[in-house]
């Protein structure tokens, strides 16, 4: 069956939260200061009701295999949005799912009129960082905005 890409729905909350926490445990970054302990991880469909935000789900055979979105994080410069919560299930990696989710999120940012996209990550997620770099993201020396995810230590910016 083909992979379906669609907007997040309330019915996705539990399965998506489980996927996100599984990936963070897999890479041993399941710690305070990440989305692992962020209470909003359990109700992301509600979080992405905020105007100028979007969250995309990748679904295969009725199962969520990935997700990614954009969110107007507090404290970001004017015209800048954050690329957030890009996670793919282990079995879905290497198939272009993460890249497609990222591209859909970038397209959403462009449609909303943003001119920069910021993200936070970890060195442990080297494959994702490589994907971001190929998409044109450049590393920053310090964080932007107030995501609350103080454990992240890789910061990147894409100028659209």
Coordinates of C-alpha atoms in Angstrom, one line a residue:
X1 CA 0.0 0.0 0.0
X2 CA 1.2 3.5 -0.7
X3 CA 2.2 6.0 1.9
X4 CA -0.4 8.7 2.5
X5 CA 0.7 12.2 3.6
X6 CA -2.0 14.2 5.4
X7 CA -2.7 16.8 8.1
X8 CA -2.7 15.7 11.7
X9 CA -6.0 14.7 13.3
X10 CA -7.0 14.3 16.9
X11 CA -7.1 10.5 16.5
X12 CA -3.3 10.6 15.8
X13 CA -2.3 12.0 19.2
X14 CA -1.6 8.8 21.1
X15 CA 0.1 6.9 18.3
X16 CA 2.2 9.9 17.3
X17 CA 3.4 10.6 20.9
X18 CA 4.4 6.9 21.2
X19 CA 6.3 7.1 17.9
X20 CA 8.2 10.3 19.0
X21 CA 9.1 8.8 22.4
X22 CA 10.2 5.5 20.8
X23 CA 12.6 7.4 18.4
X24 CA 14.0 9.5 21.3
X25 CA 14.7 6.3 23.3
X26 CA 16.3 4.6 20.3
X27 CA 18.8 7.5 20.0
X28 CA 19.2 7.8 23.8
X29 CA 18.0 11.4 23.8
X30 CA 14.9 10.7 26.0
X31 CA 15.7 13.3 28.6
X32 CA 14.4 16.5 30.1
X33 CA 14.5 19.5 27.9
X34 CA 13.3 17.6 24.8
X35 CA 9.9 16.7 23.4
X36 CA 10.2 13.5 25.4
X37 CA 9.1 15.2 28.6
X38 CA 7.1 18.0 26.9
X39 CA 3.5 17.5 27.9
X40 CA 2.3 18.9 24.6
X41 CA 3.7 15.8 22.9
X42 CA 0.5 14.0 24.0
X43 CA -1.9 16.4 22.2
X44 CA -0.1 17.6 19.1
X45 CA -3.3 17.9 17.1
X46 CA -4.4 20.7 19.5
X47 CA -1.0 22.4 19.5
X48 CA -1.1 22.6 15.7
X49 CA -4.5 24.4 15.7
X50 CA -2.4 27.6 16.2
X51 CA -2.7 29.9 13.1
X52 CA 0.3 29.8 10.7
X53 CA 1.2 26.3 11.9
X54 CA 0.9 22.9 10.2
X55 CA 1.8 19.3 11.0
X56 CA 2.0 16.5 8.4
X57 CA 1.5 12.8 9.1
X58 CA 2.9 9.9 7.0
X59 CA 0.7 6.9 7.2
X60 CA 1.2 3.4 5.7
X61 CA -1.3 0.6 6.1
X62 CA -3.2 2.6 8.7
X63 CA -0.1 3.1 10.9
X64 CA 1.7 6.4 11.5
X65 CA 5.3 6.0 10.3
X66 CA 6.3 9.7 10.6
X67 CA 5.5 13.3 11.2
X68 CA 6.8 16.8 10.8
X69 CA 5.5 20.3 11.1
X70 CA 6.1 24.0 11.4
X71 CA 5.2 26.1 14.4
X72 CA 5.5 29.9 15.1
X73 CA 7.6 29.4 18.2
X74 CA 7.7 32.4 20.6
X75 CA 10.7 34.6 20.3
X76 CA 11.7 33.8 16.8
X77 CA 12.5 36.7 14.5
X78 CA 9.7 38.2 12.3
X79 CA 9.1 36.0 9.3
X80 CA 10.7 32.9 10.9
X81 CA 9.0 29.7 11.8
X82 CA 10.3 26.5 13.5
X83 CA 10.5 23.1 11.8
X84 CA 9.4 20.8 14.6
X85 CA 9.0 17.2 15.5
X86 CA 10.4 15.4 12.5
X87 CA 10.4 11.8 13.4
X88 CA 10.1 8.6 11.4
X89 CA 9.7 5.0 12.5
X90 CA 12.9 2.9 12.2
X91 CA 11.3 0.8 9.4
X92 CA 10.4 3.9 7.4
X93 CA 13.9 5.4 7.3
X94 CA 15.9 5.5 4.1
X95 CA 12.7 5.5 2.0
X96 CA 12.3 9.3 1.6
X97 CA 9.5 9.6 4.2
X98 CA 11.4 12.1 6.3
X99 CA 12.5 14.1 3.3
X100 CA 8.9 14.3 2.0
X101 CA 7.6 15.4 5.4
X102 CA 10.2 18.1 5.6
X103 CA 9.4 19.2 2.1
X104 CA 5.7 19.4 2.9
X105 CA 6.5 21.4 6.0
X106 CA 8.8 23.8 4.0
X107 CA 6.0 24.2 1.4
X108 CA 3.5 25.1 4.2
X109 CA 6.0 27.7 5.6
X110 CA 6.2 29.3 2.1
X111 CA 2.5 29.3 1.7
X112 CA 2.1 31.1 5.0
X113 CA 4.6 33.7 3.9
X114 CA 7.6 32.8 6.1
X115 CA 11.0 33.6 4.8
X116 CA 13.2 31.6 7.3
X117 CA 12.9 28.2 8.9
X118 CA 14.7 27.4 12.2
X119 CA 15.2 24.0 13.7
X120 CA 16.7 22.4 16.8
X121 CA 18.3 18.9 16.9
X122 CA 21.0 16.7 18.4
X123 CA 24.3 15.4 17.0
X124 CA 22.9 11.9 17.5
X125 CA 20.5 12.5 14.7
X126 CA 23.3 12.8 12.1
X127 CA 21.2 11.4 9.2
X128 CA 18.5 14.0 9.8
X129 CA 21.2 16.7 10.1
X130 CA 22.6 15.6 6.8
X131 CA 19.2 15.8 5.2
X132 CA 18.7 19.3 6.6
X133 CA 22.1 20.4 5.2
X134 CA 21.2 19.0 1.8
X135 CA 18.0 21.1 1.9
X136 CA 20.0 24.2 2.5
X137 CA 19.9 24.6 6.3
X138 CA 23.0 26.2 7.8
X139 CA 24.3 25.6 11.4
X140 CA 24.0 28.4 13.9
X141 CA 26.2 29.0 17.0
X142 CA 23.3 29.6 19.3
X143 CA 19.5 28.9 19.6
X144 CA 16.7 31.2 18.4
X145 CA 13.3 31.6 20.1
X146 CA 12.0 30.1 23.2
X147 CA 11.1 26.4 22.4
X148 CA 11.7 25.3 25.9
X149 CA 13.8 22.4 24.6
X150 CA 17.0 23.4 26.3
X151 CA 18.7 20.1 25.8
X152 CA 19.0 20.5 22.1
X153 CA 22.5 21.6 21.0
X154 CA 22.3 21.7 17.2
X155 CA 20.6 24.8 15.7
X156 CA 20.0 25.4 12.1
X157 CA 18.4 28.0 9.8
X158 CA 17.1 27.9 6.2
X159 CA 16.5 31.1 4.3
X160 CA 13.7 30.6 1.9

